[in-house]
PDB file of C-alpha atoms in Angstrom:
ATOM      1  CA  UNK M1144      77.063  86.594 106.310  1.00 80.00           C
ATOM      2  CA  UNK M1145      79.030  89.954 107.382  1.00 89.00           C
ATOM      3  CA  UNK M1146      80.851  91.646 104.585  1.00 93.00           C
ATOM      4  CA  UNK M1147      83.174  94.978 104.945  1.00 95.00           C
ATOM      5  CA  UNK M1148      83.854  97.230 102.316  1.00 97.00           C
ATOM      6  CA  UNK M1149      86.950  99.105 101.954  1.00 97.00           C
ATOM      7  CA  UNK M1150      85.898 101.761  99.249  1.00 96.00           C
ATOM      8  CA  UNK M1151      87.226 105.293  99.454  1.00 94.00           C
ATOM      9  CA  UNK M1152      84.794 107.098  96.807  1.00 94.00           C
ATOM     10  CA  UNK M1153      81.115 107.785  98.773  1.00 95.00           C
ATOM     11  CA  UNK M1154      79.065 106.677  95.606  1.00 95.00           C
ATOM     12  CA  UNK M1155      79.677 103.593  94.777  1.00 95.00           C
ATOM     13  CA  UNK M1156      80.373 102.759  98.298  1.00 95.00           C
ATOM     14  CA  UNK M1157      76.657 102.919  98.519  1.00 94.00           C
ATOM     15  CA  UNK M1158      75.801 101.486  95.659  1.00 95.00           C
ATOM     16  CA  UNK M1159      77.900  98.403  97.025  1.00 95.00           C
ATOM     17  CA  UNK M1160      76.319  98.507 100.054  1.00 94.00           C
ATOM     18  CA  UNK M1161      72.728  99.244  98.921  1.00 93.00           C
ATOM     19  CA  UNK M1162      73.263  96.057  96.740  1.00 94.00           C
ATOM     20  CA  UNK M1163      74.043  93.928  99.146  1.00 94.00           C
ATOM     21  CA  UNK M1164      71.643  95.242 102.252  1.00 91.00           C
ATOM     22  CA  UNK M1165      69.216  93.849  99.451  1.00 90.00           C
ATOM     23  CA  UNK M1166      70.729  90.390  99.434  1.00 88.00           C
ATOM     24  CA  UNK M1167      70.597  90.034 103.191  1.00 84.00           C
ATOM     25  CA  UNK M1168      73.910  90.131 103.878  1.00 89.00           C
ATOM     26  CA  UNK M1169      75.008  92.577 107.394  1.00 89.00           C
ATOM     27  CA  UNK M1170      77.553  94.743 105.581  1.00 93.00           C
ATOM     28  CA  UNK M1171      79.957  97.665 107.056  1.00 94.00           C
ATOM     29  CA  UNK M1172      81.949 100.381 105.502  1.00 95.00           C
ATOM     30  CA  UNK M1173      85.138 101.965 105.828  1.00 96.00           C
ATOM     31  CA  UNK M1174      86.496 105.151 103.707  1.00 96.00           C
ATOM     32  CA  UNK M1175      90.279 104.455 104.315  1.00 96.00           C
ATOM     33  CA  UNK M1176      93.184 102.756 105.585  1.00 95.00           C
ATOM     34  CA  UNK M1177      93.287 103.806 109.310  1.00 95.00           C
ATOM     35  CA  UNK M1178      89.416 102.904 109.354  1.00 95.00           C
ATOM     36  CA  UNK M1179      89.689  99.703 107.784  1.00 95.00           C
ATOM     37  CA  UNK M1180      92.831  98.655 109.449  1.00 92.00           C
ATOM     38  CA  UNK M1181      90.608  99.151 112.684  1.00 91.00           C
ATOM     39  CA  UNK M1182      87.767  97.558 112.299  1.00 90.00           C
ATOM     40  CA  UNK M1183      89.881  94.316 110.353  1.00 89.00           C
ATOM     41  CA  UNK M1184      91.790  94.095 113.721  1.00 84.00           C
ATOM     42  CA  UNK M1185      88.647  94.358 116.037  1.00 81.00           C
ATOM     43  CA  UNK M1186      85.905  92.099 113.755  1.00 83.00           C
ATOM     44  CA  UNK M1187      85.920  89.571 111.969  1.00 82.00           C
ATOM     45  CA  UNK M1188      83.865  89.276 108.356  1.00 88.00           C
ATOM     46  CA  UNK M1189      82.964  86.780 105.746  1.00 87.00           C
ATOM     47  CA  UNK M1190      83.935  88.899 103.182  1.00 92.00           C
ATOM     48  CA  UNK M1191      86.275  91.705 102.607  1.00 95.00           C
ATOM     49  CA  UNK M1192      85.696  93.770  99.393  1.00 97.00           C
ATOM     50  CA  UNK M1193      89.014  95.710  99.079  1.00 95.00           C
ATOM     51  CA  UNK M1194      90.370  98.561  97.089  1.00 93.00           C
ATOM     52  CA  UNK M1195      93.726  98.915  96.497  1.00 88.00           C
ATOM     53  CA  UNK M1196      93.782 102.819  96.269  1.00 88.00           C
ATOM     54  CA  UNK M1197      93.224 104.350  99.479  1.00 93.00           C
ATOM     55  CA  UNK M1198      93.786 107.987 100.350  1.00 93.00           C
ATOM     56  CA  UNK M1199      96.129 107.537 103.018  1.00 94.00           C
ATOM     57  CA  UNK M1200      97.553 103.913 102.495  1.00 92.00           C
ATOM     58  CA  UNK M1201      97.732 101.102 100.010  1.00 91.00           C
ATOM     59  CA  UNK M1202      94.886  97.824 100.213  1.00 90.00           C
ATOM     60  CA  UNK M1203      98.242  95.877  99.004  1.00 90.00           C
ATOM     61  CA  UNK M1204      99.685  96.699 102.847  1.00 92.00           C
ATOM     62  CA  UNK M1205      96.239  95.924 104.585  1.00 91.00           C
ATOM     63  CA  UNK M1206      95.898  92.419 102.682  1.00 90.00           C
ATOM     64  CA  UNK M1207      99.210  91.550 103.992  1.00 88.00           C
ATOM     65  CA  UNK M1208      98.270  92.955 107.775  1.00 87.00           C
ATOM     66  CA  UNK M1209      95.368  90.437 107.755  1.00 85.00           C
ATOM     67  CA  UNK M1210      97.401  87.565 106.560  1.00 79.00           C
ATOM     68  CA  UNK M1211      99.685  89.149 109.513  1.00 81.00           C
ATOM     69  CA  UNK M1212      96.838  88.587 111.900  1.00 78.00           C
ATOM     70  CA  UNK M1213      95.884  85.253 110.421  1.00 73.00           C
ATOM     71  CA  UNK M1214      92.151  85.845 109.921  1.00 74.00           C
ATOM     72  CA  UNK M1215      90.671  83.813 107.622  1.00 73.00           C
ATOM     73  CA  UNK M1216      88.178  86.650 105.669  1.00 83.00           C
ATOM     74  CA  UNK M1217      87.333  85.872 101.665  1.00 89.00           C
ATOM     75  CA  UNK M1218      89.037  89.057 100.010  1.00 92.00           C
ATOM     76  CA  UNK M1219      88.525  90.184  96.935  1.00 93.00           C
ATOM     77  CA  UNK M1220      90.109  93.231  95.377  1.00 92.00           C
ATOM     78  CA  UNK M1221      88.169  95.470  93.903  1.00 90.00           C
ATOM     79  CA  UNK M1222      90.294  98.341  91.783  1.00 84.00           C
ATOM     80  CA  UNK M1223      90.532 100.176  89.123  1.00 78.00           C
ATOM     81  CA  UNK M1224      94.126  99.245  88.447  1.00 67.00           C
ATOM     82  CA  UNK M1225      93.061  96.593  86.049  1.00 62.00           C
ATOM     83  CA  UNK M1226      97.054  95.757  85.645  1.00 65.00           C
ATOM     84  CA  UNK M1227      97.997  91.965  85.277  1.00 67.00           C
ATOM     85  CA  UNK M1228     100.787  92.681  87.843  1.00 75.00           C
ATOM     86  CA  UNK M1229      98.411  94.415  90.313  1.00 75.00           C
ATOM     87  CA  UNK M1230      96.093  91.427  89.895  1.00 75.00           C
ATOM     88  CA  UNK M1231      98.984  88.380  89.905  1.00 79.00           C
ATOM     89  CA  UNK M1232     100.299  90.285  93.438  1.00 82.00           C
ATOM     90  CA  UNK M1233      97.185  90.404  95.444  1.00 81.00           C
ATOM     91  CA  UNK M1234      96.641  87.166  94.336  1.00 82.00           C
ATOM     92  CA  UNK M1235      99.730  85.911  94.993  1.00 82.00           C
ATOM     93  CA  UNK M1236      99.518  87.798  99.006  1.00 84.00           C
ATOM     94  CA  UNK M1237      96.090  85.627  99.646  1.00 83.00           C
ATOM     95  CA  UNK M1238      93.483  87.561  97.837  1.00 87.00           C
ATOM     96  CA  UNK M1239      90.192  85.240  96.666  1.00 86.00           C
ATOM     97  CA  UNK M1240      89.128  87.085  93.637  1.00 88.00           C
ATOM     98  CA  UNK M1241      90.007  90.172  91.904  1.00 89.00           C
ATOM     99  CA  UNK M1242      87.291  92.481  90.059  1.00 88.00           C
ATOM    100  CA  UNK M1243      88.652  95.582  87.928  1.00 87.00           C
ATOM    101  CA  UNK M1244      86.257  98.923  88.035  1.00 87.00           C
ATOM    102  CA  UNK M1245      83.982  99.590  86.112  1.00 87.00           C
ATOM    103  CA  UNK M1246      81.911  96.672  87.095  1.00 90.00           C
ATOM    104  CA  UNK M1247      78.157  95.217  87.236  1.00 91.00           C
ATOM    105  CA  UNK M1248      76.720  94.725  91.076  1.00 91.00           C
ATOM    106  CA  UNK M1249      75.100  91.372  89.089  1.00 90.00           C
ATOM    107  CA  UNK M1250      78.585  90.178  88.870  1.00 91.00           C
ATOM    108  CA  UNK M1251      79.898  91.548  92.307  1.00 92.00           C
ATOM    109  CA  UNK M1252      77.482  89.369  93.665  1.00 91.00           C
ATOM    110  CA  UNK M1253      78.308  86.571  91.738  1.00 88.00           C
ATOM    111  CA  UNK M1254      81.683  86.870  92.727  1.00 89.00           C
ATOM    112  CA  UNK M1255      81.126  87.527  96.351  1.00 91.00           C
ATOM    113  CA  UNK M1256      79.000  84.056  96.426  1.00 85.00           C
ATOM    114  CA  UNK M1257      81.515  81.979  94.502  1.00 82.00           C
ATOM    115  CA  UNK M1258      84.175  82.657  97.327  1.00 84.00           C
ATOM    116  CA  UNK M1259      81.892  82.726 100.184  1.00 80.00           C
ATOM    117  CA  UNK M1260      81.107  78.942  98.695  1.00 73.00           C
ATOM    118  CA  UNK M1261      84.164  77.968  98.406  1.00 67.00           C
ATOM    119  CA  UNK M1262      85.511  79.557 101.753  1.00 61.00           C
ATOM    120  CA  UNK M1263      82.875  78.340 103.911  1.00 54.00           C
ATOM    121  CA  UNK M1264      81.292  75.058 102.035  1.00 46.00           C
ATOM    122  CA  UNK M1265      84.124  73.138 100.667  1.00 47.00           C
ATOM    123  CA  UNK M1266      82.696  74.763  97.348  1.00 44.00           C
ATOM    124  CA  UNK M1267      79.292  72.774  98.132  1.00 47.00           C
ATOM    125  CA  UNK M1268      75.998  74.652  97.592  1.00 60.00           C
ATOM    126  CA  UNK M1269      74.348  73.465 100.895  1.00 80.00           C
ATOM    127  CA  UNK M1270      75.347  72.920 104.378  1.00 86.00           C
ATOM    128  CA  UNK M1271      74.606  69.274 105.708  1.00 90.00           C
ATOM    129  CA  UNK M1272      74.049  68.694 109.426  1.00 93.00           C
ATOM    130  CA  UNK M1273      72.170  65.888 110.952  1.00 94.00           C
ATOM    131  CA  UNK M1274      68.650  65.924 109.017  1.00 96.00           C
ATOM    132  CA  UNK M1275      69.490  69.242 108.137  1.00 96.00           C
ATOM    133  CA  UNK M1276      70.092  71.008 104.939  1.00 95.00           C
ATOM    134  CA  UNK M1277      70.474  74.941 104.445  1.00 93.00           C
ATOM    135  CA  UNK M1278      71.207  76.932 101.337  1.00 87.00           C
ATOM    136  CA  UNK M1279      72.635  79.711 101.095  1.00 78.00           C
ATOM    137  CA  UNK M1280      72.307  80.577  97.941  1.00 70.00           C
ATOM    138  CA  UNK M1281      68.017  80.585  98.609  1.00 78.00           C
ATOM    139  CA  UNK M1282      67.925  81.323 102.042  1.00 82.00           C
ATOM    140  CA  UNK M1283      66.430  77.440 102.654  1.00 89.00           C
ATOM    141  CA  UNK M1284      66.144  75.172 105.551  1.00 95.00           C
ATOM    142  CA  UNK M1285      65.059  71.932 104.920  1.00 95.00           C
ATOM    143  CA  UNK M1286      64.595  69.373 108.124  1.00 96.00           C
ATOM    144  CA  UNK M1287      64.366  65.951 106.356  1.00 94.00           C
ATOM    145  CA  UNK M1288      63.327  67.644 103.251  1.00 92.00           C
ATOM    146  CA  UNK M1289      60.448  69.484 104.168  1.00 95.00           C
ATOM    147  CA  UNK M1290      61.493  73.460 104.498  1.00 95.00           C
ATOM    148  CA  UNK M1291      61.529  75.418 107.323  1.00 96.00           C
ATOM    149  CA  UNK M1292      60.055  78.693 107.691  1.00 93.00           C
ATOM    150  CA  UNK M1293      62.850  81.125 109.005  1.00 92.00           C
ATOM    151  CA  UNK M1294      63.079  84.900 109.189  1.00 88.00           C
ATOM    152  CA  UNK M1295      66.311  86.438 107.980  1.00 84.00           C
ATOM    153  CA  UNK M1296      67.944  87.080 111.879  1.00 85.00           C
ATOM    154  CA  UNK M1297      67.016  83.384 112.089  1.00 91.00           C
ATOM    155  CA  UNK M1298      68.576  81.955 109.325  1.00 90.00           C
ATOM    156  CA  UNK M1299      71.726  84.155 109.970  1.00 86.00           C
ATOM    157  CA  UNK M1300      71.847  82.730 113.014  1.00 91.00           C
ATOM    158  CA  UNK M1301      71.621  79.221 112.038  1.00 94.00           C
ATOM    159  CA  UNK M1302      73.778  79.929 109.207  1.00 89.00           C
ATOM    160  CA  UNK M1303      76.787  80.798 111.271  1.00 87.00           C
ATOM    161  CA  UNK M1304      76.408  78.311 113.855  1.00 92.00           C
ATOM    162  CA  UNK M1305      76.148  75.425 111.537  1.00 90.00           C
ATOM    163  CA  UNK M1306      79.648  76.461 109.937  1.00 83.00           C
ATOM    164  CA  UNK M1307      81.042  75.812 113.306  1.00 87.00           C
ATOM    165  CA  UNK M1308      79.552  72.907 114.654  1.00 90.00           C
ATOM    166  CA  UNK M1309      80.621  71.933 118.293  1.00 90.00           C
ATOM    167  CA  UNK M1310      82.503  75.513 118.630  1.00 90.00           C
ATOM    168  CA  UNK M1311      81.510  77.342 122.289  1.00 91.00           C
ATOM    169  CA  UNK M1312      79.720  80.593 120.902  1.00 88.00           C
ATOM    170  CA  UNK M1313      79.863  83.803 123.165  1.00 87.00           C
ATOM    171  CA  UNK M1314      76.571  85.983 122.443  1.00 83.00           C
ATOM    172  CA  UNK M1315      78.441  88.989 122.181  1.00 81.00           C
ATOM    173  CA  UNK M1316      80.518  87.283 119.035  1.00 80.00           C
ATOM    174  CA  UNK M1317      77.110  86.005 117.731  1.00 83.00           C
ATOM    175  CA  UNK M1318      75.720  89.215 117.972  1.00 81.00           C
ATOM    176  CA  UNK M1319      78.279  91.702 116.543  1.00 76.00           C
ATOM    177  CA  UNK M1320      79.062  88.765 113.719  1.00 75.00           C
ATOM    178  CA  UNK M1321      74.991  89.000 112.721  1.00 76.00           C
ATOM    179  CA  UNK M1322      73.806  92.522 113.504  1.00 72.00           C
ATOM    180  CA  UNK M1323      76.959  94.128 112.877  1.00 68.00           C
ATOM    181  CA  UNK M1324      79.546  96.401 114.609  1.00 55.00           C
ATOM    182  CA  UNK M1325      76.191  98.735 115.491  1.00 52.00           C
ATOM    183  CA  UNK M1326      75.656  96.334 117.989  1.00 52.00           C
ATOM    184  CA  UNK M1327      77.724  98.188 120.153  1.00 54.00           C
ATOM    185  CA  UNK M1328      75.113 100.476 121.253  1.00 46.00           C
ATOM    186  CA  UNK M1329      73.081  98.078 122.835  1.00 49.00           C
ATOM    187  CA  UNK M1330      72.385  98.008 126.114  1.00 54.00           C
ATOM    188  CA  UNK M1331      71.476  94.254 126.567  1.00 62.00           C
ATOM    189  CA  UNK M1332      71.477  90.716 124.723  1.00 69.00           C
ATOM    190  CA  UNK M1333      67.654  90.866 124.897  1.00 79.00           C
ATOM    191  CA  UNK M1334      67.521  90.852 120.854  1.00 78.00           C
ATOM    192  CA  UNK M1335      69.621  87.943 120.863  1.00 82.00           C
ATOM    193  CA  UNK M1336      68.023  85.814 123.510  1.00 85.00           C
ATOM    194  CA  UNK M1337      64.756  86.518 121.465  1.00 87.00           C
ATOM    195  CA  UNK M1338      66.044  84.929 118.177  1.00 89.00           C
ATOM    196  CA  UNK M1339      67.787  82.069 119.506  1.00 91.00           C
ATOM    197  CA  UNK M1340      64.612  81.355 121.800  1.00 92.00           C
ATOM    198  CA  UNK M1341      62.637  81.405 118.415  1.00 94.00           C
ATOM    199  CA  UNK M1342      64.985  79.751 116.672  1.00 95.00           C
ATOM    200  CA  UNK M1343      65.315  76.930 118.887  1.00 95.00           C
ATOM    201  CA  UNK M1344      61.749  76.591 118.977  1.00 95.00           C
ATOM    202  CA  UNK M1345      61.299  76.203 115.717  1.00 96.00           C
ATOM    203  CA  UNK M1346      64.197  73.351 115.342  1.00 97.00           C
ATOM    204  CA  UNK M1347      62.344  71.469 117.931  1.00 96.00           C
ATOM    205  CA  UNK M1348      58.868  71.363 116.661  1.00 96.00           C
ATOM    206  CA  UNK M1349      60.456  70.516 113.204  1.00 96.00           C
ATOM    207  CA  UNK M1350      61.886  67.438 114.380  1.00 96.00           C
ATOM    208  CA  UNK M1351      65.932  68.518 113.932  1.00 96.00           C
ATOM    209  CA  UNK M1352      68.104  66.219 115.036  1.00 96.00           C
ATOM    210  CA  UNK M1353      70.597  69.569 115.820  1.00 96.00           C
ATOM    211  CA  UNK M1354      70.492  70.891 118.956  1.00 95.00           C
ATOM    212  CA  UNK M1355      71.547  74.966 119.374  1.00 96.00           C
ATOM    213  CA  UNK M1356      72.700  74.308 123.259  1.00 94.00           C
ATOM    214  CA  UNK M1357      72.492  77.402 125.561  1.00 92.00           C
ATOM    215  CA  UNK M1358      75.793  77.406 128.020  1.00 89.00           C
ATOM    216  CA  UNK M1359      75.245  79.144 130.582  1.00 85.00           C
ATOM    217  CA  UNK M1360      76.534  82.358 131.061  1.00 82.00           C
ATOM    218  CA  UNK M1361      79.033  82.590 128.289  1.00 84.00           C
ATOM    219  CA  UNK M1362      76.901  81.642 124.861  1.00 88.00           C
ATOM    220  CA  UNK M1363      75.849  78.683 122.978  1.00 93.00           C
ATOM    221  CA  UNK M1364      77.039  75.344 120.700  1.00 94.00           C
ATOM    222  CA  UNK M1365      75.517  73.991 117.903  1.00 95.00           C
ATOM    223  CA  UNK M1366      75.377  69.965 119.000  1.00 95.00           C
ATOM    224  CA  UNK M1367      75.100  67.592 116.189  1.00 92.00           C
ATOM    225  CA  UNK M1368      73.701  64.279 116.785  1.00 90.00           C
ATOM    226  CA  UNK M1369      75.722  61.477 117.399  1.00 81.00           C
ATOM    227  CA  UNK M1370      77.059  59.409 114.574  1.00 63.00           C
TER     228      UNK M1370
END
């Protein structure tokens, strides 16, 4: 899951993302308007954590640019203009949630994995596919009940692909939406080819009745069996 916050004071911008580097989430940052409004128009995220008070332009005006570009990221505002008209207008322009500062990271998290849930899993704690079942609440994979022993790039991975089932993948997408906009500065697709290889391995010799398809030259497709 890939999460940007928009967060103009350096502390608890930190904190924020410190927080949720720990819950294995792929998180970026920007300080402002003109960053944000960049990176919202070049990536796409799971999440959006968005302040309404920026130093050179209002998170109000950026909320309605994304509707604008009809992406489809889970925003919620996070301000310190704990007004009822404040709140009732973001959520009124398409904002998820809405969290006043001073706040708990306990119950940012909370928050952030109540509208990832309902965004992403019809508001179901598990993904269904075939014989199998991930969580991503727990970071599970179970293939006909019996779990699956992933590491975190892995699950990512297998995360995003089985919320878009039958969808043609390109690597670079699949790589900037796991490791981040970083990603950038690498020089080849090696990393990726190693998880997926790994991945796909492990699928196999579990018996899945998924099949992560490689399609050649462009990326891959999650196949599910045939009903």
């Amino acid at each position: 899951m890939k999460i940007l916050i928009i967060e103009d004071e350096p502390s608890l911008r930190e904190i924020m993302q410190r927080a949720l580097v720990q819950e294995r989430y792929v998180v970026e940052t920007a300080a402002n308007y003109a960053e944000a409004d960049a990176k919202i128009a070049a990536y796409s995220y799971d999440c959006i954590l968005l302040d309404i008070m920026l130093p050179d332009g209002s998170g109000l005006d950026l909320l309605h640019h994304l509707k604008e570009l009809r992406k489809r990221e889970n925003v919620i505002i996070i301000s310190a203009r704990d007004s009822l008209d404040d709140k009732i207008l973001g959520l009124d322009m398409g904002a998820d949630d809405y969290l006043p500062k001073p706040f708990h990271t306990a119950e940012l998290l909370a928050r952030i994995k109540s509208v990832l849930r309902r965004g992403k899993s019809g508001g179901e704690m598990s993904l269904v596919l075939g014989n199998v079942t991930l969580e991503p609440d727990s970071s599970r994979v179970l293939i006909n009940g019996k779990e699956l022993v992933l590491l975190k790039k892995e699950f990512d991975i297998l995360l995003y692909f089985m919320q878009r089932p039958n969808h043609l993948i390109d690597k670079s997408v699949l790589a900037e939406a796991v490791w981040g906009d970083h990603v950038d500065q690498a020089d080849n697709f090696h990393f990726v080819y190693a998880q997926m290889k790994n991945l796909r391995r492990k699928l196999v010799e579990a018996g899945a009745n998924i099949e992560i398809k490689a399609i050649y030259g462009f990326g891959y497709k999650l196949i599910p069996p045939a009903s």
